[in-house]
PDB file of C-alpha atoms in Angstrom:
ATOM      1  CA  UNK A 721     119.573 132.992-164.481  1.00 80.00           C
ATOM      2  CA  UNK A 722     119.749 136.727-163.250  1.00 89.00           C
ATOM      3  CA  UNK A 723     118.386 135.938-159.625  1.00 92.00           C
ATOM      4  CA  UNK A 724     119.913 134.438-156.755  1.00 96.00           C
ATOM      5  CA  UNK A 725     117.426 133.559-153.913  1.00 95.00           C
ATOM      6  CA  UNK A 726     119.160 132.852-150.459  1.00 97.00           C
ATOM      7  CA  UNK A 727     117.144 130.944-148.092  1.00 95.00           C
ATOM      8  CA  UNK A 728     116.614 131.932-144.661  1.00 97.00           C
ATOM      9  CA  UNK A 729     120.626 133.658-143.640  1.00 97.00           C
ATOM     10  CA  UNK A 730     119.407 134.400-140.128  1.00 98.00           C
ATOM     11  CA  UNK A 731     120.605 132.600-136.601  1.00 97.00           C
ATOM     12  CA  UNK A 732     118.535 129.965-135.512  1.00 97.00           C
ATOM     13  CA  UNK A 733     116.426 129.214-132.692  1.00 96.00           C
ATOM     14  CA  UNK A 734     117.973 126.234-130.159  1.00 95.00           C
ATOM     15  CA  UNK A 735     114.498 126.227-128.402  1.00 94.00           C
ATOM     16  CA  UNK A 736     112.294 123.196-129.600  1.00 93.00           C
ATOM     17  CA  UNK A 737     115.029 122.993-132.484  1.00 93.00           C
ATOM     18  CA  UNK A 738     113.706 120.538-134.721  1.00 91.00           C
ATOM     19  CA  UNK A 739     116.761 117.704-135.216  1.00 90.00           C
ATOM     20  CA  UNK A 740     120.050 118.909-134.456  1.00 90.00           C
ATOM     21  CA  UNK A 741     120.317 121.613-137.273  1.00 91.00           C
ATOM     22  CA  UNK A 742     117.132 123.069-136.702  1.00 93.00           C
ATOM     23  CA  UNK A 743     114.843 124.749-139.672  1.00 94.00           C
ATOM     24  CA  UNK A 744     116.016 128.005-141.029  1.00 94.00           C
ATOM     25  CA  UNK A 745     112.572 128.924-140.787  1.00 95.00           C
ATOM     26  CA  UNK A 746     112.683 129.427-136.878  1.00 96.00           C
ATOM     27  CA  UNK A 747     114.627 132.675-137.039  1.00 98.00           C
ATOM     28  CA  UNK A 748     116.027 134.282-133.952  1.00 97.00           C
ATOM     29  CA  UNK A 749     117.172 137.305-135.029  1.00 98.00           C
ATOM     30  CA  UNK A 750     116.354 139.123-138.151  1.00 98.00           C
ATOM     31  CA  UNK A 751     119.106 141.435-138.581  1.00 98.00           C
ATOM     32  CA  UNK A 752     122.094 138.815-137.967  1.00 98.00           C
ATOM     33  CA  UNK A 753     124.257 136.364-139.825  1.00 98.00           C
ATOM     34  CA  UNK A 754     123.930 132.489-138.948  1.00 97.00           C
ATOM     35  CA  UNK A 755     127.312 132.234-138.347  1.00 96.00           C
ATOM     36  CA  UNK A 756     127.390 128.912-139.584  1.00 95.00           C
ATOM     37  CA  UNK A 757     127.203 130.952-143.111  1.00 96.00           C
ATOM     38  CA  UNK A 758     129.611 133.208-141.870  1.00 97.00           C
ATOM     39  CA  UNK A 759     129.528 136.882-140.657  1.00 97.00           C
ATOM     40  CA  UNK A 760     127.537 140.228-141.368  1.00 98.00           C
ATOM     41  CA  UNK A 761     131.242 141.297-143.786  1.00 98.00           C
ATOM     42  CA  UNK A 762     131.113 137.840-145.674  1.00 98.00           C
ATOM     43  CA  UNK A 763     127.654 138.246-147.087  1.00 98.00           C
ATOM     44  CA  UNK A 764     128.611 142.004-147.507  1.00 98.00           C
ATOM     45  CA  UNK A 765     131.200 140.709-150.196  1.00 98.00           C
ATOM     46  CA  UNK A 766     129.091 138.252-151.288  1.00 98.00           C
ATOM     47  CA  UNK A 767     126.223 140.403-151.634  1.00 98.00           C
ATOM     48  CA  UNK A 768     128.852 142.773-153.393  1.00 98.00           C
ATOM     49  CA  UNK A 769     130.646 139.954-155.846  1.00 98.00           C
ATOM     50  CA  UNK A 770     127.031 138.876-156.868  1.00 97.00           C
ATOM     51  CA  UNK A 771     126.063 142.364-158.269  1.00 97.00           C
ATOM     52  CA  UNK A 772     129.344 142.645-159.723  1.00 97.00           C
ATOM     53  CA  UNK A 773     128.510 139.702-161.913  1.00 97.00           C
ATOM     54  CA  UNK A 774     125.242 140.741-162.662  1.00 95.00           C
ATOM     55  CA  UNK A 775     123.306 138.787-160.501  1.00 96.00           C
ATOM     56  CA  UNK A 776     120.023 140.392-158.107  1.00 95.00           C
ATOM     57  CA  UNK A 777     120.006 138.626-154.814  1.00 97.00           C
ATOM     58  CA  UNK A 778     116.595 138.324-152.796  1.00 96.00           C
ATOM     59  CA  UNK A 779     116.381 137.132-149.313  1.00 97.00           C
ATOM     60  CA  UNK A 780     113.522 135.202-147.782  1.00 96.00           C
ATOM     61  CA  UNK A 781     111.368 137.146-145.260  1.00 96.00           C
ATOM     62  CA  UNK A 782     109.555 134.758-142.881  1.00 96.00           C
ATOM     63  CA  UNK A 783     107.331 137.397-141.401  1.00 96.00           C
ATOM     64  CA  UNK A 784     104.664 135.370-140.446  1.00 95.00           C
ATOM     65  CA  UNK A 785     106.553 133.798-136.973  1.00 96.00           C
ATOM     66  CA  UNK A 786     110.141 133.506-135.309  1.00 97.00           C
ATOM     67  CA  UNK A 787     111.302 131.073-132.733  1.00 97.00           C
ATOM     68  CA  UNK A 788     110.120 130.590-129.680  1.00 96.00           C
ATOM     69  CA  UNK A 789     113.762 132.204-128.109  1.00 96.00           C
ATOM     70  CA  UNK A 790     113.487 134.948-130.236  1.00 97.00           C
ATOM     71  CA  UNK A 791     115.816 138.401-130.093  1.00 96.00           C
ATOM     72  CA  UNK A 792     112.317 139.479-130.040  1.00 97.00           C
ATOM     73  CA  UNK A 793     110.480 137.184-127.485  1.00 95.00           C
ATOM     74  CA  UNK A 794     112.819 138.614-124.751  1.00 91.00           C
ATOM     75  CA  UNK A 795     112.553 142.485-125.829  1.00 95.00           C
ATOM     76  CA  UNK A 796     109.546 143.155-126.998  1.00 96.00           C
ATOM     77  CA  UNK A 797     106.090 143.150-125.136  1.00 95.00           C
ATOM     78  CA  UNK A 798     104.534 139.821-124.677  1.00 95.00           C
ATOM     79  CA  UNK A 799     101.391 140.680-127.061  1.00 96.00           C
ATOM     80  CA  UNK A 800     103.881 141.024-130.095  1.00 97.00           C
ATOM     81  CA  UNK A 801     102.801 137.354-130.649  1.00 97.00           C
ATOM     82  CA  UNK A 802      99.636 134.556-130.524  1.00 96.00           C
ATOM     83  CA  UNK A 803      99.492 133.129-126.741  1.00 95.00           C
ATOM     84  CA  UNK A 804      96.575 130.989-126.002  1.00 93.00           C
ATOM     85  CA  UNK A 805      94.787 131.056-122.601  1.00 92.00           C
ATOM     86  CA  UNK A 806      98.363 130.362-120.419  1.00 93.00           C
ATOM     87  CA  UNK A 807     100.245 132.747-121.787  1.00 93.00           C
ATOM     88  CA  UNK A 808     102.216 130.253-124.406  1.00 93.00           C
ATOM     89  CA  UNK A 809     103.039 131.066-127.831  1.00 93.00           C
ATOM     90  CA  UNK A 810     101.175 129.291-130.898  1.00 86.00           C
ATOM     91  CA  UNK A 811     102.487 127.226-133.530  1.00 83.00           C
ATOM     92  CA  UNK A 812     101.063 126.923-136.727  1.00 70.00           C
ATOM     93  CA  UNK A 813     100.341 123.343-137.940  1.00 74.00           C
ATOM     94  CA  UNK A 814     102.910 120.946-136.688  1.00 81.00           C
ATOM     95  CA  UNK A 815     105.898 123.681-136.764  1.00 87.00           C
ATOM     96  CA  UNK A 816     106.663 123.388-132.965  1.00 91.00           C
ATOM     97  CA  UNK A 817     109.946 125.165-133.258  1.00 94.00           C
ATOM     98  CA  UNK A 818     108.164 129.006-134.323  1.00 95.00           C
ATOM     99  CA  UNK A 819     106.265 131.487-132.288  1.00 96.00           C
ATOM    100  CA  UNK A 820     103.598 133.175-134.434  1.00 96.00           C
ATOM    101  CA  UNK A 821     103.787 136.945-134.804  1.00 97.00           C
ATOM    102  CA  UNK A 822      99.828 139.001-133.781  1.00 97.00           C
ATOM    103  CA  UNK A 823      99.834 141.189-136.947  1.00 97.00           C
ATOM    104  CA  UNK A 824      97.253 142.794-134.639  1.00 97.00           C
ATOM    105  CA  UNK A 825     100.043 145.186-133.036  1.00 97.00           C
ATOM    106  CA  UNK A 826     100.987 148.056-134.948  1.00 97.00           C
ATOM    107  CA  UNK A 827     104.375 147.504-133.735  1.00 98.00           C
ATOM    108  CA  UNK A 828     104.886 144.469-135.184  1.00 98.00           C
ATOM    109  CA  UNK A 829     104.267 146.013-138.517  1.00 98.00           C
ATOM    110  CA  UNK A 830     106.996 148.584-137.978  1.00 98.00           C
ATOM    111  CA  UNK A 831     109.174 146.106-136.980  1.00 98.00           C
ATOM    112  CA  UNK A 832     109.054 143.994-139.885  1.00 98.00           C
ATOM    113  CA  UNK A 833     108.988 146.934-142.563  1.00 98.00           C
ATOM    114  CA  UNK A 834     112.191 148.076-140.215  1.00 98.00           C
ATOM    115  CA  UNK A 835     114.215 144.577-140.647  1.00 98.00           C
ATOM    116  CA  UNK A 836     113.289 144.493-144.545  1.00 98.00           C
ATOM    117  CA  UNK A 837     114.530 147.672-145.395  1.00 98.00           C
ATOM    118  CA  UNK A 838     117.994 146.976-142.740  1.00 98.00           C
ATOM    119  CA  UNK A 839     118.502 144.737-145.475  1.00 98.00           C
ATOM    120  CA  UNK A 840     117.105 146.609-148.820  1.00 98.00           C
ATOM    121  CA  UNK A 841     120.358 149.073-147.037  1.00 97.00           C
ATOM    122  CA  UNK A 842     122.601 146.754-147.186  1.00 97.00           C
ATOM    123  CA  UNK A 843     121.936 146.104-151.026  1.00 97.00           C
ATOM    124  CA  UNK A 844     119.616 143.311-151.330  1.00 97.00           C
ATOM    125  CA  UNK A 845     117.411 143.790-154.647  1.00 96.00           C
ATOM    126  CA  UNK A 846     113.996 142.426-152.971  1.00 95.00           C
ATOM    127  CA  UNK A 847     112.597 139.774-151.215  1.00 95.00           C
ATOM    128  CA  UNK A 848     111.078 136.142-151.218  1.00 93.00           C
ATOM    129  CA  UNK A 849     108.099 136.529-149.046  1.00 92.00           C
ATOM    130  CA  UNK A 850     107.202 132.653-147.012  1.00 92.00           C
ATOM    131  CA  UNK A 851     104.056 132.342-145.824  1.00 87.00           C
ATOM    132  CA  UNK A 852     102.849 135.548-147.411  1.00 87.00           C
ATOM    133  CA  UNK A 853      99.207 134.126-146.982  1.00 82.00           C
ATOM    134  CA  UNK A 854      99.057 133.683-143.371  1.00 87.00           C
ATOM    135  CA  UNK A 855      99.807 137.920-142.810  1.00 91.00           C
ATOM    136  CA  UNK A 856      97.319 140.739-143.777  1.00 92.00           C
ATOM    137  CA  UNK A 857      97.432 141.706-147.361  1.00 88.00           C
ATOM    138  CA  UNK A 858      97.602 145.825-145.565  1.00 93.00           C
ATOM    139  CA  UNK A 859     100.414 144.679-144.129  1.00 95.00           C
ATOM    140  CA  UNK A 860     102.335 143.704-147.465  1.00 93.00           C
ATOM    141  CA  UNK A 861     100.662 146.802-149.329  1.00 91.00           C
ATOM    142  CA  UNK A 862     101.804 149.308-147.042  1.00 95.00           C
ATOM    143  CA  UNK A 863     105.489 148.000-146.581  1.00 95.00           C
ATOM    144  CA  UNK A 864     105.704 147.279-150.631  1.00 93.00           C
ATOM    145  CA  UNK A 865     104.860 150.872-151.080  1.00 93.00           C
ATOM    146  CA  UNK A 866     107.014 152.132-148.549  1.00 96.00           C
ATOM    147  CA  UNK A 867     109.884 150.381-149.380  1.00 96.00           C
ATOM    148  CA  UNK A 868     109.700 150.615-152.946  1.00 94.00           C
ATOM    149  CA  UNK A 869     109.244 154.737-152.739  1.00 95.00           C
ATOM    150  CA  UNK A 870     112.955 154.711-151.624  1.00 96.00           C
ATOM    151  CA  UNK A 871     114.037 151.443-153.571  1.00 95.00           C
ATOM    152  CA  UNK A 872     112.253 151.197-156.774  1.00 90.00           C
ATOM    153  CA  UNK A 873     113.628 148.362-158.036  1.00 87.00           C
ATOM    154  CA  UNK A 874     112.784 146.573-155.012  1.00 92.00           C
ATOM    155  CA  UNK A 875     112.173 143.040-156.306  1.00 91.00           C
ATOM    156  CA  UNK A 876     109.543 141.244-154.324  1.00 89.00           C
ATOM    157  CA  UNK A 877     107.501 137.341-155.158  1.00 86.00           C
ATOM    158  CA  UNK A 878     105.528 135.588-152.461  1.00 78.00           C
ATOM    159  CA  UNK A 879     104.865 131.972-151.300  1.00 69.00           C
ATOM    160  CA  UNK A 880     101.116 131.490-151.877  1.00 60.00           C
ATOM    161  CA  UNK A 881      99.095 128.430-152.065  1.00 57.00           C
ATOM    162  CA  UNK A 882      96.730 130.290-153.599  1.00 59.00           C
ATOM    163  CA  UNK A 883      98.763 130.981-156.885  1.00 58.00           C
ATOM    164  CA  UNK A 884      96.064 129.229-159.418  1.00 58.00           C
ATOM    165  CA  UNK A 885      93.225 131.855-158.135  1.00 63.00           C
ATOM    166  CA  UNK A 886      95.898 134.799-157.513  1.00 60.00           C
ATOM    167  CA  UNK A 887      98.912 134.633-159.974  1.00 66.00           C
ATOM    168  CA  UNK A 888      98.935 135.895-162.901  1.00 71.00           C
ATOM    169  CA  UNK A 889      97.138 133.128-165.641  1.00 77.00           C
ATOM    170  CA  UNK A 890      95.055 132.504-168.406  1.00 80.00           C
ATOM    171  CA  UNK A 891      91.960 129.925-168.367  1.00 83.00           C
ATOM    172  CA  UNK A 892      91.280 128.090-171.423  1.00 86.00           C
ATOM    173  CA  UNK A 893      88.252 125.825-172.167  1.00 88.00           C
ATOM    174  CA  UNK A 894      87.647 123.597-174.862  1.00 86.00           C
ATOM    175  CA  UNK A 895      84.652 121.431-176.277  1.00 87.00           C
ATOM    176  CA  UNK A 896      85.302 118.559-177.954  1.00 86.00           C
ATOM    177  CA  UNK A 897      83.323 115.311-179.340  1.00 86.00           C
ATOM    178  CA  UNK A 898      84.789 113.377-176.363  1.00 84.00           C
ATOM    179  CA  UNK A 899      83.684 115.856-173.135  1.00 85.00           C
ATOM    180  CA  UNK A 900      84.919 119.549-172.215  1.00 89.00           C
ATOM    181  CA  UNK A 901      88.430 119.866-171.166  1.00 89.00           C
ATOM    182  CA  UNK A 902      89.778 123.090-169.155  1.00 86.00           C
ATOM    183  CA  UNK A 903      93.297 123.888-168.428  1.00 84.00           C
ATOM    184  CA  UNK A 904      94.929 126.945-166.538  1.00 81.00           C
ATOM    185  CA  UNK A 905      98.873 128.416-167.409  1.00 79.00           C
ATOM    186  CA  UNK A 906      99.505 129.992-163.869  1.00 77.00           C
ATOM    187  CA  UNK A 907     102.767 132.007-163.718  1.00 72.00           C
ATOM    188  CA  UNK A 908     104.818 130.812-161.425  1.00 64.00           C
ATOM    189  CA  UNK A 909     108.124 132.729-159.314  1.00 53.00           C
ATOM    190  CA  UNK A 910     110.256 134.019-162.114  1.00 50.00           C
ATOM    191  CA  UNK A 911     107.416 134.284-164.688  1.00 53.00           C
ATOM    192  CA  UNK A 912     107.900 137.481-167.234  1.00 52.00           C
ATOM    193  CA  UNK A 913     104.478 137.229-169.274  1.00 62.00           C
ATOM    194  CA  UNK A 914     102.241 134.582-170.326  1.00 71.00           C
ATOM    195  CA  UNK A 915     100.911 134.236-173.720  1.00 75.00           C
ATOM    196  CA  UNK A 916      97.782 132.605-174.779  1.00 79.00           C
ATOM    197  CA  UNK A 917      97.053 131.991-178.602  1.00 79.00           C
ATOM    198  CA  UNK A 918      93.588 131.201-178.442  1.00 77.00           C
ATOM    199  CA  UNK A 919      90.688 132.881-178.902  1.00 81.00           C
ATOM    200  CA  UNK A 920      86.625 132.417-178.317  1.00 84.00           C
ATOM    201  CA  UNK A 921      85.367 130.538-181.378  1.00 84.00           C
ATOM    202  CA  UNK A 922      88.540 129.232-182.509  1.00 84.00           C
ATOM    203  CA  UNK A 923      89.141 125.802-183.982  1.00 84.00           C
ATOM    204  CA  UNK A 924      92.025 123.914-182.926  1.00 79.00           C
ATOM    205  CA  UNK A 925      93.736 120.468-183.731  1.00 78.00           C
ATOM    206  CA  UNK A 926      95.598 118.010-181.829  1.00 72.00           C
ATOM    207  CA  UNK A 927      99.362 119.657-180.737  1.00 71.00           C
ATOM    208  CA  UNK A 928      98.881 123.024-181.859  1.00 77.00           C
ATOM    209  CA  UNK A 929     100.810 125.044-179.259  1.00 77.00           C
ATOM    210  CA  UNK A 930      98.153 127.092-177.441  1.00 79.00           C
ATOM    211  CA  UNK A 931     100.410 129.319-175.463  1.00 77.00           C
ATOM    212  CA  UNK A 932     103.621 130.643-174.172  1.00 74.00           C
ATOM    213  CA  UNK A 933     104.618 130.650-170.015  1.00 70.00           C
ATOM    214  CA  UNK A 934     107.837 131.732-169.201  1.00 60.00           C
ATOM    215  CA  UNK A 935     109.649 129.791-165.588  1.00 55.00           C
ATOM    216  CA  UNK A 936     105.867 128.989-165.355  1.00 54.00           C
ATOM    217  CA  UNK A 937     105.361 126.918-161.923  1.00 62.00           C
ATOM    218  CA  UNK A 938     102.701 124.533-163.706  1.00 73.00           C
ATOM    219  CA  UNK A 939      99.413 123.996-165.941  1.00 79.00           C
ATOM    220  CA  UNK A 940      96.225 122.813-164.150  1.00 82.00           C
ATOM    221  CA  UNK A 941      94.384 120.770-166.573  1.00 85.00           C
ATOM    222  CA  UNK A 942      90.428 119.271-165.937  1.00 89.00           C
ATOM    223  CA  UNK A 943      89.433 116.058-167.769  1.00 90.00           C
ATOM    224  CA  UNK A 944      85.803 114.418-168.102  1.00 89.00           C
ATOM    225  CA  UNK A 945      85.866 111.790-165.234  1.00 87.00           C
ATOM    226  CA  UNK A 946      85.974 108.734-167.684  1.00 89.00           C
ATOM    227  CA  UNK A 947      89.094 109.918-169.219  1.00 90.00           C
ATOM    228  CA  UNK A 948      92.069 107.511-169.528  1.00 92.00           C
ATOM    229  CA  UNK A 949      94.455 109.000-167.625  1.00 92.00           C
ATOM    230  CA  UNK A 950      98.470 108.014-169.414  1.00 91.00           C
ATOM    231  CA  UNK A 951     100.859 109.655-166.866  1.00 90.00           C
ATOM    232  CA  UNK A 952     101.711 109.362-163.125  1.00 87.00           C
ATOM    233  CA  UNK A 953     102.723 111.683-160.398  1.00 79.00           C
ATOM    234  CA  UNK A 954     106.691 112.233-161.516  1.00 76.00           C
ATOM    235  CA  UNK A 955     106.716 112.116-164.993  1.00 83.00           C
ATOM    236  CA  UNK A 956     108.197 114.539-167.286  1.00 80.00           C
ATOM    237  CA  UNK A 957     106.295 115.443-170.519  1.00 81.00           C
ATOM    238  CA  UNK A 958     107.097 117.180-173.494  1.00 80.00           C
ATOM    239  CA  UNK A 959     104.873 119.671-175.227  1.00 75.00           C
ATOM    240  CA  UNK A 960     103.559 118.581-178.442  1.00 77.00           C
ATOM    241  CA  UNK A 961     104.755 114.793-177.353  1.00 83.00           C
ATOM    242  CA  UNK A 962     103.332 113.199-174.126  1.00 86.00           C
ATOM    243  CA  UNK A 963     100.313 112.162-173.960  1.00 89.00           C
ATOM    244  CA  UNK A 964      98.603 113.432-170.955  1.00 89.00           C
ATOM    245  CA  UNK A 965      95.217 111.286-171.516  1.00 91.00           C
ATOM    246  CA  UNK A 966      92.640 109.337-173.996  1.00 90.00           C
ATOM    247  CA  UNK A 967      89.104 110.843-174.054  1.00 89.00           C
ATOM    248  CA  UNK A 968      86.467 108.497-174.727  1.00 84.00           C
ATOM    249  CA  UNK A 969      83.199 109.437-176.381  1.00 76.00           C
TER     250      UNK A 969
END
């Protein structure tokens, strides 16, 4: 372990706090401390310890929304976020305690690259982008670039649902006497490289190791229909070991 990934740091939002504790996710000001963590000097020498050891330290960056008593909701223009046809603020899915940022203001742009790199000067190594899906890819290109021009060793990984059509990851197919069966290796958050030993023609036997994934998040695997499957949602398997399913012929 090299990388130390802090959740949300920021102050909360009280408005339409979910629970008593609220979700770190509804941030109300992007360039503070939750105090409950401590203050702005704390993380300093945290921040300062942790590179001493030889740790990186990335923050998550929820760009996509704040709370709905944002720093920002009071000083900046109303059109900084979504309002629907009364002039409220829009939630995404069920999150009723966030305000959703309208990526179509320039200004919004500049004020996220601004709070990222507040913290890239404060010595944070890069950042754990939530919800990177839900803001315009220009967005993250331009502000990467940026950034990384001043900081390039700017460490930056994104939450995407998207990761088996996006990540890096190697597709693998397979005929057999018993159906076709197609599996994926998709890199996950820390992945360095994936290998893949196979090649188009090749013969292979039963738990010959057809690859190499490094902190990979998973394997998609496809299956004829009428296969038998032998494992439920929860179980751990073991390379060369479980057995993930019977194919019949």
């Amino acid at each position: 372990v090299d990388i130390v990934w802090l959740m949300p740091i920021h102050p909360i939002g009280v408005k339409e706090r979910k629970g008593t504790l609220g979700s770190y996710y509804a941030i109300a000001d992007y360039k503070a401390v939750n105090p409950e963590f401590g203050t702005m000097a704390d993380f300093e020498n945290f921040l300062a310890e942790a590179h001493k050891l030889g740790f990186r330290v990335i923050l998550d960056c929820v760009a996509n929304h704040t709370s709905p008593d944002a720093k920002w909701i009071n000083e900046c223009p109303a059109d900084w976020y979504m309002r629907d046809s009364l002039g409220n603020t829009v939630v995404n899915y069920d999150w009723y305690d966030i305000a959703e940022l309208n990526y179509d203001k320039r200004e919004v742009w500049d004020a996220m690259a601004d709070q990222m790199r507040f913290w890239m000067e404060k010595g944070v190594d890069g950042f754990r982008c939530d919800m990177a899906c839900e803001i315009p890819l220009e967005f993250w290109q331009e502000t990467i670039s940026a950034l990384r021009a001043d900081y390039p060793g700017m460490y930056m990984l994104a939450y995407l649902p998207k990761a088996s059509e996006l990540n890096e990851h190697t597709s693998t197919g397979m005929k057999t006497p018993y159906g076709e069966v197609f599996f994926k290796q998709i890199a996950g958050t820390f992945a360095r490289r994936i290998v893949n030993h196979a090649k188009p023609g090749e013969e292979v036997e039963k738990a010959e190791e057809c690859g190499i994934i490094k902190f990979g998040s998973r394997i998609d695997m496809f299956l004829p229909l009428d296969a038998d499957i032998k494992v439920k949602i929860g179980d751990y398997v073991k390379a060369c070991e479980s057995v993930i399913a019977e194919l019949h012929k």
